[in-house]
PDB file of C-alpha atoms in Angstrom:
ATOM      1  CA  UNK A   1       0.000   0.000   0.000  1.00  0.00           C
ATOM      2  CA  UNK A   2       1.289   3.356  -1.396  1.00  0.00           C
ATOM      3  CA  UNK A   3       1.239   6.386   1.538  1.00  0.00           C
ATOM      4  CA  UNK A   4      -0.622   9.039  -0.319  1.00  0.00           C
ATOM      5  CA  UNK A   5       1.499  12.010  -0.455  1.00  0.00           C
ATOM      6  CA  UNK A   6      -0.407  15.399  -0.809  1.00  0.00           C
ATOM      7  CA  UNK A   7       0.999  17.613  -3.568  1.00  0.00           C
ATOM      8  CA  UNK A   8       0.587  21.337  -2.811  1.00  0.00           C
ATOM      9  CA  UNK A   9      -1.803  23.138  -5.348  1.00  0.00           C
ATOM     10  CA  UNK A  10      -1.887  26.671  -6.276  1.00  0.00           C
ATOM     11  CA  UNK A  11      -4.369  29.151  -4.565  1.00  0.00           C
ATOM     12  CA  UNK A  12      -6.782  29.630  -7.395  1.00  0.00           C
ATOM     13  CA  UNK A  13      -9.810  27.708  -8.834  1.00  0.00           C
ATOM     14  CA  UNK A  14     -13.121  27.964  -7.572  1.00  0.00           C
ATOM     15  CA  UNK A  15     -12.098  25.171  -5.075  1.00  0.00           C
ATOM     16  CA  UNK A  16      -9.563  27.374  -3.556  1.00  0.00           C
ATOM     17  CA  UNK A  17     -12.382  30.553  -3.763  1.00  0.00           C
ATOM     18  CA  UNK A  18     -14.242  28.157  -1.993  1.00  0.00           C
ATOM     19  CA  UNK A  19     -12.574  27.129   0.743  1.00  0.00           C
ATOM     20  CA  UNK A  20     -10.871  30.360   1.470  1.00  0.00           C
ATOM     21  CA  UNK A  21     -14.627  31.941   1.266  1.00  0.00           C
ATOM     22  CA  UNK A  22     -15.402  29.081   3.836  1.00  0.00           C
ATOM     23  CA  UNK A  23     -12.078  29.574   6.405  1.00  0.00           C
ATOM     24  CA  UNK A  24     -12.954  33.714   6.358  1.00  0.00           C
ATOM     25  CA  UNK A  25     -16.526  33.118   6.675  1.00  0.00           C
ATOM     26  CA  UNK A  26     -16.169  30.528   9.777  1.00  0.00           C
ATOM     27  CA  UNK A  27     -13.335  33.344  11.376  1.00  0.00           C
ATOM     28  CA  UNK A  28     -15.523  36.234  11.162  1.00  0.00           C
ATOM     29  CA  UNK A  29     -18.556  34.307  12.722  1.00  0.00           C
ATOM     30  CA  UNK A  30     -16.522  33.582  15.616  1.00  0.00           C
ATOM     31  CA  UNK A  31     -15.169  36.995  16.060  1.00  0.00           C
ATOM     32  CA  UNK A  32     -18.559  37.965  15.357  1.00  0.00           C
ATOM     33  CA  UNK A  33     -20.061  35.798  18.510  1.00  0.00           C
ATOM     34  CA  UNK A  34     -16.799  36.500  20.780  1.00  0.00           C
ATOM     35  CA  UNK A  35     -17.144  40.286  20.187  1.00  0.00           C
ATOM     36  CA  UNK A  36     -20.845  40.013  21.263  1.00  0.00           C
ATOM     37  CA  UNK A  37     -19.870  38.626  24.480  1.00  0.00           C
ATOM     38  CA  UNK A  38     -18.230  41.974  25.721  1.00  0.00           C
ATOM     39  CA  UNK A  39     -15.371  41.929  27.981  1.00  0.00           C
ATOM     40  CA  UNK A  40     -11.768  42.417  27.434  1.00  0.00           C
ATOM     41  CA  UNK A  41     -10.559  38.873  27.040  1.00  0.00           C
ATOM     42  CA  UNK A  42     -13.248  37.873  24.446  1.00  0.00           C
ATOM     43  CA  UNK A  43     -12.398  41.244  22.350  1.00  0.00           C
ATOM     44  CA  UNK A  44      -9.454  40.568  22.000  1.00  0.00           C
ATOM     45  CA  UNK A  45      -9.969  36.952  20.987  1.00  0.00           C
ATOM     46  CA  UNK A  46     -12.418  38.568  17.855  1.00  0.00           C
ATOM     47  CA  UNK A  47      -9.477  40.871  17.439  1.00  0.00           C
ATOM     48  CA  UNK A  48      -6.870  38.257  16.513  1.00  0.00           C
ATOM     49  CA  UNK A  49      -9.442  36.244  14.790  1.00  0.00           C
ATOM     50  CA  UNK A  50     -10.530  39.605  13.136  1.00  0.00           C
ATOM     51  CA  UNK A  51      -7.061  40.489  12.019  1.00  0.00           C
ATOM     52  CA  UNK A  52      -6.287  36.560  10.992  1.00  0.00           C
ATOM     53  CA  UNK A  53      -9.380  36.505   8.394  1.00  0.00           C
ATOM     54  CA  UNK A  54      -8.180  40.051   7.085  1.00  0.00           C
ATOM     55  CA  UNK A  55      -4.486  37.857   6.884  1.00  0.00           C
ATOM     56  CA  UNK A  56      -5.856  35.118   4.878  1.00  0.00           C
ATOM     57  CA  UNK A  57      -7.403  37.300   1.800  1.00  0.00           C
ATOM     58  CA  UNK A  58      -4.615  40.087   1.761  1.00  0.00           C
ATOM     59  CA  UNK A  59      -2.666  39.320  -1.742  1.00  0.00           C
ATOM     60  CA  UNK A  60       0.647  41.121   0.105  1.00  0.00           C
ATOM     61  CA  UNK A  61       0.442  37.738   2.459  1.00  0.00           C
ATOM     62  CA  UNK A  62       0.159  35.115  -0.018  1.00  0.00           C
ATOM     63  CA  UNK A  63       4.249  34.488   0.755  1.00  0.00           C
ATOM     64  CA  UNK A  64       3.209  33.636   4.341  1.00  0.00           C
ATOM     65  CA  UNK A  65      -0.111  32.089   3.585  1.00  0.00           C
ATOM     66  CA  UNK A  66       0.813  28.978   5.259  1.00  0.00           C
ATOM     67  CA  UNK A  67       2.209  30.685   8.370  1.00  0.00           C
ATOM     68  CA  UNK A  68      -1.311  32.448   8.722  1.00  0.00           C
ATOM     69  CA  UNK A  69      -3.265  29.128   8.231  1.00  0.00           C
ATOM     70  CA  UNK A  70      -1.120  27.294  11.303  1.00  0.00           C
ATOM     71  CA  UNK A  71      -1.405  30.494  13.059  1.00  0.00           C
ATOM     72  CA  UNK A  72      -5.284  30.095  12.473  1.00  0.00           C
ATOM     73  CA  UNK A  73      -4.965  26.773  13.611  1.00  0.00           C
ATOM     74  CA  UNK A  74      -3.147  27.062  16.570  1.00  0.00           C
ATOM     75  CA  UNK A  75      -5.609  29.819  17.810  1.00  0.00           C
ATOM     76  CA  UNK A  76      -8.651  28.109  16.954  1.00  0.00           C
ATOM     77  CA  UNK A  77      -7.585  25.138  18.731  1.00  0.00           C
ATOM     78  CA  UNK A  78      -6.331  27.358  21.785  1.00  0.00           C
ATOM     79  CA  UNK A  79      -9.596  28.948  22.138  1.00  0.00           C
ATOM     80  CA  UNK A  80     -11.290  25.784  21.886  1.00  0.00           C
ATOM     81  CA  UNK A  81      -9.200  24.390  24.678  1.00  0.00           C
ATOM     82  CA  UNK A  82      -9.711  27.496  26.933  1.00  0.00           C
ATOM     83  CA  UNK A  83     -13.559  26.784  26.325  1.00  0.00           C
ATOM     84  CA  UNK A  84     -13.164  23.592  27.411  1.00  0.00           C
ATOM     85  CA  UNK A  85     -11.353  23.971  30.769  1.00  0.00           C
ATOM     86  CA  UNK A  86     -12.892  27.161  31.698  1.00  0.00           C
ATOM     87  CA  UNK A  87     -15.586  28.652  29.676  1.00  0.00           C
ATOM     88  CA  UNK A  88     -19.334  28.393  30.139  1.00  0.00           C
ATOM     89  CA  UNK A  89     -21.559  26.326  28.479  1.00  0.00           C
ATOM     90  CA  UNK A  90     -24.568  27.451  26.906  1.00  0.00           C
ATOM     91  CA  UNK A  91     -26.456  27.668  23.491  1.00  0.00           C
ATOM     92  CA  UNK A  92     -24.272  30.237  21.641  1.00  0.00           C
ATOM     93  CA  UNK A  93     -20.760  28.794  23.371  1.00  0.00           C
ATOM     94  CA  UNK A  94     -21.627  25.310  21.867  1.00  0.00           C
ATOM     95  CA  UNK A  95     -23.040  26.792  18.837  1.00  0.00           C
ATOM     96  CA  UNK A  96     -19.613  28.678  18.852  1.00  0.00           C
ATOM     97  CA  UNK A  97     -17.488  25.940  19.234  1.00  0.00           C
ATOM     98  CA  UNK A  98     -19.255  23.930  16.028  1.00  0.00           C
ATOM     99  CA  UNK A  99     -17.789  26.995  13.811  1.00  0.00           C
ATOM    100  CA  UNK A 100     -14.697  26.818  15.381  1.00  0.00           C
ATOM    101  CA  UNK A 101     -14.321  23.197  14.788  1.00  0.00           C
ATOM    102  CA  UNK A 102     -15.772  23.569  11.154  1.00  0.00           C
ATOM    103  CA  UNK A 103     -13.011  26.385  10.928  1.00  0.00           C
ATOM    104  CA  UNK A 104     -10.310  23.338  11.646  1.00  0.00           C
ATOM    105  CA  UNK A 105     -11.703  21.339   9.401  1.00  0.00           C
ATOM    106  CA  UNK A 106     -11.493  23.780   6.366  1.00  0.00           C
ATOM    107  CA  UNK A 107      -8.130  25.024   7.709  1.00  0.00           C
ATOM    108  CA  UNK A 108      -6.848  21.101   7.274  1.00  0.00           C
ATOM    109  CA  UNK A 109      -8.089  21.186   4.261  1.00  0.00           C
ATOM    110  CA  UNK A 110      -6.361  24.090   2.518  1.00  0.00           C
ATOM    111  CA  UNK A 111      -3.121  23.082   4.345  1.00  0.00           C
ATOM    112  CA  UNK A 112      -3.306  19.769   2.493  1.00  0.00           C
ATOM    113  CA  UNK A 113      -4.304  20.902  -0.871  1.00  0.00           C
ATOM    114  CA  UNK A 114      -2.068  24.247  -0.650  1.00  0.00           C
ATOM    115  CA  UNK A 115       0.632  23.697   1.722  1.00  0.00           C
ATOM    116  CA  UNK A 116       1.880  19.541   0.987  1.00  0.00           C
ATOM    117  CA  UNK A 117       0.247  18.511   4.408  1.00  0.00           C
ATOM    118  CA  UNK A 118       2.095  19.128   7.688  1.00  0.00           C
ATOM    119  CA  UNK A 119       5.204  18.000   5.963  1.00  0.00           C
ATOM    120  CA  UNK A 120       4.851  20.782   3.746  1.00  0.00           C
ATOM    121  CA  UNK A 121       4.357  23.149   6.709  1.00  0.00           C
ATOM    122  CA  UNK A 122       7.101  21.384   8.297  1.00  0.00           C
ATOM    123  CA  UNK A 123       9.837  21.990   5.196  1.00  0.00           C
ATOM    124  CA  UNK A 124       8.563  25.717   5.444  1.00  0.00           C
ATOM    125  CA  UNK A 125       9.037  26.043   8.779  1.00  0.00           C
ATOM    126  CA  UNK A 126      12.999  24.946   8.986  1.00  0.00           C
ATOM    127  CA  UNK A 127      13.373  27.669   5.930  1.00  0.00           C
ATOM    128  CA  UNK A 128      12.015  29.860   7.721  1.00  0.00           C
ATOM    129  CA  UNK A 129      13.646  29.335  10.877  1.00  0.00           C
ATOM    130  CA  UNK A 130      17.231  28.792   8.736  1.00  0.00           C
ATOM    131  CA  UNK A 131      16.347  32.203   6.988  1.00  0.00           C
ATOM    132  CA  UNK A 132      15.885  34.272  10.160  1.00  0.00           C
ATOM    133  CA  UNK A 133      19.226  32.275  11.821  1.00  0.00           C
ATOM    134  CA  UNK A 134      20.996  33.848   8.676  1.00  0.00           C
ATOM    135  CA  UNK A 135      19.676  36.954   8.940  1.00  0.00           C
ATOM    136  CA  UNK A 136      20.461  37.102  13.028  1.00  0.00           C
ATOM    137  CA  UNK A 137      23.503  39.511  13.716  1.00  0.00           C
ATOM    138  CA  UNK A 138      26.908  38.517  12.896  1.00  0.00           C
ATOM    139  CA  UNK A 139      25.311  35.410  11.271  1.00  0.00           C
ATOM    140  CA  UNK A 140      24.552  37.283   7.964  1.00  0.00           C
ATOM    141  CA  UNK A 141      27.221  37.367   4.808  1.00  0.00           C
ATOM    142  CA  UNK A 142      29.776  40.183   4.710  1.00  0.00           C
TER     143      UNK A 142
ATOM    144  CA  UNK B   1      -8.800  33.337  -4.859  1.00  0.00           C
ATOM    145  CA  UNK B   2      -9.537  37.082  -6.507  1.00  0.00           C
ATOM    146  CA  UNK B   3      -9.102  40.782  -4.908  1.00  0.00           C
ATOM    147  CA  UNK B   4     -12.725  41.407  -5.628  1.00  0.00           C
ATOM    148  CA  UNK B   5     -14.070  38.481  -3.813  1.00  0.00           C
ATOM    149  CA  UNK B   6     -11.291  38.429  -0.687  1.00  0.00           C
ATOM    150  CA  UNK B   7     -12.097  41.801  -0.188  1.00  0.00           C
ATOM    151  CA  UNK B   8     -16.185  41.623  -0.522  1.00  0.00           C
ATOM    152  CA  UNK B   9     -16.055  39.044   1.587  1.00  0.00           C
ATOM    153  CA  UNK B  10     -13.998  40.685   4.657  1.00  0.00           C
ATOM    154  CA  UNK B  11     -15.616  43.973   3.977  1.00  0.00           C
ATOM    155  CA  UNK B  12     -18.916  42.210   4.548  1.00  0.00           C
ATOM    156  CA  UNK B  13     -17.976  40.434   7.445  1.00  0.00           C
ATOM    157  CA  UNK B  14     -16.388  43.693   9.194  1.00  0.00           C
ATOM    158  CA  UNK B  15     -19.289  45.384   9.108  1.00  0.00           C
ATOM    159  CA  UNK B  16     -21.320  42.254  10.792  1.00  0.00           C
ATOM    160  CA  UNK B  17     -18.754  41.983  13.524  1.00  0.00           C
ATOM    161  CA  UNK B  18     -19.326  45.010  14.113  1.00  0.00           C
ATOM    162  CA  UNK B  19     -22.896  44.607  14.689  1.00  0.00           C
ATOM    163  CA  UNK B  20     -22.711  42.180  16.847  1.00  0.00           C
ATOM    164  CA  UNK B  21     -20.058  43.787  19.030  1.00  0.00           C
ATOM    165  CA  UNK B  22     -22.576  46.412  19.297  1.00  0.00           C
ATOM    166  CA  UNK B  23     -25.156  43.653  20.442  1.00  0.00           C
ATOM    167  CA  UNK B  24     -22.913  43.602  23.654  1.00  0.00           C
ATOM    168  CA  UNK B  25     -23.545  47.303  24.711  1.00  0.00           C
ATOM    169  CA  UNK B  26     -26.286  47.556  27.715  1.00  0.00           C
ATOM    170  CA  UNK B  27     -30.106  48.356  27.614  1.00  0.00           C
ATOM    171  CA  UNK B  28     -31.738  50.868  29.712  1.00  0.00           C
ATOM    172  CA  UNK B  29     -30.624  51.776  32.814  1.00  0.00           C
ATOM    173  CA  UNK B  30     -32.980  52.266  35.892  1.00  0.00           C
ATOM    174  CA  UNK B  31     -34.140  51.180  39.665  1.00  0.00           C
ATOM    175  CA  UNK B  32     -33.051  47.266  40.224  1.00  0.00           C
ATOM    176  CA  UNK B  33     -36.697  45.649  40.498  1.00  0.00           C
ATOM    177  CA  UNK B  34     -38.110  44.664  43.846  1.00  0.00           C
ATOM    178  CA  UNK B  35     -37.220  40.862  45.016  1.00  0.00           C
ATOM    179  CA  UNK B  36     -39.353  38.097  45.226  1.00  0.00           C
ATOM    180  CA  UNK B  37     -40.867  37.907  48.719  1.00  0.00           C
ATOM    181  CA  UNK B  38     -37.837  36.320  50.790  1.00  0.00           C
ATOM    182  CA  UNK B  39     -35.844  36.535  47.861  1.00  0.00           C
ATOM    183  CA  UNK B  40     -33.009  38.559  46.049  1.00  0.00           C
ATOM    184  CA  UNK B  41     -32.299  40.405  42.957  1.00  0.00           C
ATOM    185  CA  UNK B  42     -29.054  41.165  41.445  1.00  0.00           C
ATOM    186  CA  UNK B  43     -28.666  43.427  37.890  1.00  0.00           C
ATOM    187  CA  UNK B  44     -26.044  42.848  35.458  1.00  0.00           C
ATOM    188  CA  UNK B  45     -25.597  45.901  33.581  1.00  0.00           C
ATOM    189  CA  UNK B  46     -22.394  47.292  31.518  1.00  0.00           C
ATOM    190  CA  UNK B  47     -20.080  43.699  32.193  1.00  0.00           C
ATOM    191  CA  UNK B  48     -20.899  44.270  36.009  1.00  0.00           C
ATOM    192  CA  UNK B  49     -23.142  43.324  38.808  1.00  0.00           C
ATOM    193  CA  UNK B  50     -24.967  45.913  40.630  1.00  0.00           C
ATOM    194  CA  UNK B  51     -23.902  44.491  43.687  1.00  0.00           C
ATOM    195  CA  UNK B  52     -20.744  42.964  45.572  1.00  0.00           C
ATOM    196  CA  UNK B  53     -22.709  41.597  48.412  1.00  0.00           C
ATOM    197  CA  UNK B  54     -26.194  39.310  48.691  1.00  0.00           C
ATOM    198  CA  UNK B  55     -27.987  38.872  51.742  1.00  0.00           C
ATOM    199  CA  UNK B  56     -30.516  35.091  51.377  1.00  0.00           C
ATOM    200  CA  UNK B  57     -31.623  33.134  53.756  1.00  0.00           C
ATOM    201  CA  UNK B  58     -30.152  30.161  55.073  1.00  0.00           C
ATOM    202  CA  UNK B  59     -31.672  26.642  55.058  1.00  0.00           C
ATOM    203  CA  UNK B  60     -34.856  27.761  52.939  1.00  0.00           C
ATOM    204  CA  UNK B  61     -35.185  27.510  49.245  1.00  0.00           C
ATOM    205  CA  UNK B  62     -35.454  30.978  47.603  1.00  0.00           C
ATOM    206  CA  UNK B  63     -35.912  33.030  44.293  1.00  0.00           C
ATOM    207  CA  UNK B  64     -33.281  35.048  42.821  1.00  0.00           C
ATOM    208  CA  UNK B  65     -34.660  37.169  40.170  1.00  0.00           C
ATOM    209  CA  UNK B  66     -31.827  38.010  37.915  1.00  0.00           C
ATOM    210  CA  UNK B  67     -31.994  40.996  35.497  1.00  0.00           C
ATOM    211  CA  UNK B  68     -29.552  41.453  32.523  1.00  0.00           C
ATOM    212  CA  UNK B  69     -30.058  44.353  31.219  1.00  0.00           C
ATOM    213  CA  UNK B  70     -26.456  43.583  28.574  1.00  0.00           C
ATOM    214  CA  UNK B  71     -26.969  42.014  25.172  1.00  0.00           C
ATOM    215  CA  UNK B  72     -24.003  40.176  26.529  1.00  0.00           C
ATOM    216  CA  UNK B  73     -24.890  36.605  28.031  1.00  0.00           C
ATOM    217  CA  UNK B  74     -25.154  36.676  31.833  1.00  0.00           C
ATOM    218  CA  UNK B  75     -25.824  34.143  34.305  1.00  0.00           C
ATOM    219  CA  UNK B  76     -24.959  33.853  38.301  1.00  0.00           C
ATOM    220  CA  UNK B  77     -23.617  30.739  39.909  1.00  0.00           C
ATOM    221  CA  UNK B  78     -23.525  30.167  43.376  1.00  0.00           C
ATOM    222  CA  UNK B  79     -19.932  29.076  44.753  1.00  0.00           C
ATOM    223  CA  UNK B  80     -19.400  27.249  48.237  1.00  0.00           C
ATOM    224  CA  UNK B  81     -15.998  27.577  49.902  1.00  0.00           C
ATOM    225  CA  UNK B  82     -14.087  25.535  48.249  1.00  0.00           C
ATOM    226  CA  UNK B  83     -15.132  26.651  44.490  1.00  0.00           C
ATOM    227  CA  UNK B  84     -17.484  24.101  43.789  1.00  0.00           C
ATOM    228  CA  UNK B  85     -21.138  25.226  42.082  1.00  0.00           C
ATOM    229  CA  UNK B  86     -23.614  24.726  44.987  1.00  0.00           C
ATOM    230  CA  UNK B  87     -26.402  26.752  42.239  1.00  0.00           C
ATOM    231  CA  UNK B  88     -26.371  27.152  38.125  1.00  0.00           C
ATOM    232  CA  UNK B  89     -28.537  29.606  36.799  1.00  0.00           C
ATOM    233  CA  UNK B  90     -29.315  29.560  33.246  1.00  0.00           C
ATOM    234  CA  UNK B  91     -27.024  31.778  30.986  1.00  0.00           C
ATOM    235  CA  UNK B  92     -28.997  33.998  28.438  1.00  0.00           C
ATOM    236  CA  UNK B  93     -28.804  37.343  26.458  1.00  0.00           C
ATOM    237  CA  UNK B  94     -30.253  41.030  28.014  1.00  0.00           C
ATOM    238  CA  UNK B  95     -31.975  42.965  27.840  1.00  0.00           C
ATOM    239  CA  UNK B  96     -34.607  40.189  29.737  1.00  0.00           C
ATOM    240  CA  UNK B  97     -34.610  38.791  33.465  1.00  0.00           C
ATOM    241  CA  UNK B  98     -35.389  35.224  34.608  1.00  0.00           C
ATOM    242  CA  UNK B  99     -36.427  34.380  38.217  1.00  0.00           C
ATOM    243  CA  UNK B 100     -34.044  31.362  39.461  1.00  0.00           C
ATOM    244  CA  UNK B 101     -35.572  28.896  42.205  1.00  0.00           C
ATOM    245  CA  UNK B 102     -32.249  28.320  44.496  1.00  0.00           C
ATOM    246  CA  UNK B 103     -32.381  24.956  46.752  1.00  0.00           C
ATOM    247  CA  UNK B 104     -31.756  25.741  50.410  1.00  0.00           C
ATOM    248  CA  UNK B 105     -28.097  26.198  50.895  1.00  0.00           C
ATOM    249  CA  UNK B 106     -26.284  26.196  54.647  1.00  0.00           C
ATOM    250  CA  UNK B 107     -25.794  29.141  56.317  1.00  0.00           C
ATOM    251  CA  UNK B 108     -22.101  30.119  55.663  1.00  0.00           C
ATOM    252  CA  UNK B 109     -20.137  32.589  52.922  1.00  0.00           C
ATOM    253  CA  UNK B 110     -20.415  31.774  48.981  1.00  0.00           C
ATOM    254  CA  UNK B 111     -19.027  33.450  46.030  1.00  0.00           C
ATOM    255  CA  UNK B 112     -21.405  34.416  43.264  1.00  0.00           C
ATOM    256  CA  UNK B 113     -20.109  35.003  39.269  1.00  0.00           C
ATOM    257  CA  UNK B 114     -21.191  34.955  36.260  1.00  0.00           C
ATOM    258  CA  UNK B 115     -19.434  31.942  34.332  1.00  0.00           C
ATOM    259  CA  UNK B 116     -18.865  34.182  31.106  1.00  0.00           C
ATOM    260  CA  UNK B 117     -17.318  37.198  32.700  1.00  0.00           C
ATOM    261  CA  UNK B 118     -16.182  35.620  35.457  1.00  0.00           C
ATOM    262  CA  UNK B 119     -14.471  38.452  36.657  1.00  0.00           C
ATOM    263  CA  UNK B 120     -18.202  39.522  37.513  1.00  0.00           C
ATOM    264  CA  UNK B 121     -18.648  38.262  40.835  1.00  0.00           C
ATOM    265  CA  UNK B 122     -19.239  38.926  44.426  1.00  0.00           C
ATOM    266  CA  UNK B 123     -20.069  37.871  47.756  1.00  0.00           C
ATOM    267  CA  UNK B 124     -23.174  36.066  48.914  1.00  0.00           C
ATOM    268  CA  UNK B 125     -24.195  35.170  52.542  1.00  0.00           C
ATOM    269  CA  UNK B 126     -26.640  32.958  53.720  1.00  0.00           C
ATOM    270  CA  UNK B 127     -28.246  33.862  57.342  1.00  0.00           C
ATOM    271  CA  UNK B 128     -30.669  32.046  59.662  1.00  0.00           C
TER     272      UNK B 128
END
């Protein structure tokens, strides 16, 4: 049996319209319902989801796109966790938490299809990483 | 993925968060409403109770009429000593009130919060 190996796709197509409509959609309905809530900590949670949706859709990003969709990722799944050990639970929280999970769904699916799959992310990251190194002081060429 | 659409699409979407952060500012102010007879009432209004302290009374069950008066979900939970929920009262949007039937609860000290804004809280103290 052959592992199947995802092979990154470029960012356009109506699939990719699709899905990217989908991931912004699902980010501003939770920053929507977090920024109803009031309070400083849930503002600033529709903030950074706020500024992550602008993120995914700005063409000076596209670079970085993969950075934004782990960064995405990692948030959604943050805030999930928070909910879980100490948030409240009623209708709009569990309502809430079916976006956000919807969100992670769509966001695994663009990193497949765009990014190679966690590999891909993975390769990106160490160049990224290797890059800045370079680029630290006294690291850089003379 | 094209300017035109990214853009219509975030454009849209700002405009609806900001709608519904608006959905979060308070209704109309005014008097608290009168308790139940040998009850309490407690307002949440602008991410805050109206009070620090309750006065119930111990040993009997009572009615806690709760008015929100946010658009922000509100609820208050009853605490005992050692943090666990001796009373959950239902969580739900202002502007609107609901009156909570509380099981008798030992005379002693609780904490009361709301589990949203849970920086919303105070002190409530049951006396026979």
């Amino acid at each position: 049996m052959h592992a199947v190996k995802p092979v990154p796709r470029t960012e356009t197509g109506s699939m990719a319209i699709a899905l990217r409509g989908g991931v912004v959609i699902l980010t501003l309905l939770t920053a929507a319902v977090h920024a109803s809530l009031g309070g400083v900590l849930f503002t600033l949670n529709a903030a950074v989801y706020l500024a992550l949706a602008v993120a995914m859709v700005l063409p000076a990003i596209a670079p970085v796109r993969w950075l934004v969709r782990l960064a995405l990722l990692g948030f959604a799944v943050a805030t999930i966790g928070g909910w879980l050990l100490f948030g409240a639970r009623f209708p709009l929280a569990y309502l809430d938490k079916a976006v956000e999970l919807a969100l992670l769904v769509f966001l695994a699916i663009e990193i497949w299809l765009f990014d190679g799959g966690p590999a891909g992310d993975l390769r990106r990251a160490r160049r990224l990483a290797a890059t800045l190194v370079a680029a630290l002081p006294g690291r850089g060429v003379r | 993925m094209t300017r035109h659409a990214g853009r219509a699409i975030v454009a849209g979407a700002i405009l609806a968060l900001i709608g519904a952060a608006c959905t979060s500012a308070s209704g109309s102010a005014g008097p608290p409403p009168s308790a139940p007879p040998g009850g309490a009432v407690i307002v949440a209004q602008d991410l805050a109770f109206d009070r620090t302290e309750l006065d119930v009374p111990a040993g009997l069950a009572f009615q806690l009429l709760f008015d929100n008066r946010d658009g922000a979900p509100h609820n208050v939970t009853i605490l005992d000593g050692g943090g666990k929920a001796t009373f959950v009262g239902e969580t739900f949007g202002g502007p609107g009130s609901r009156i909570y039937a509380v099981p008798a609860i030992a005379a002693g000290t609780y904490r009361f919060r709301c589990d949203v804004h849970t920086d919303m809280s105070g002190t409530l103290v049951a006396r026979s």
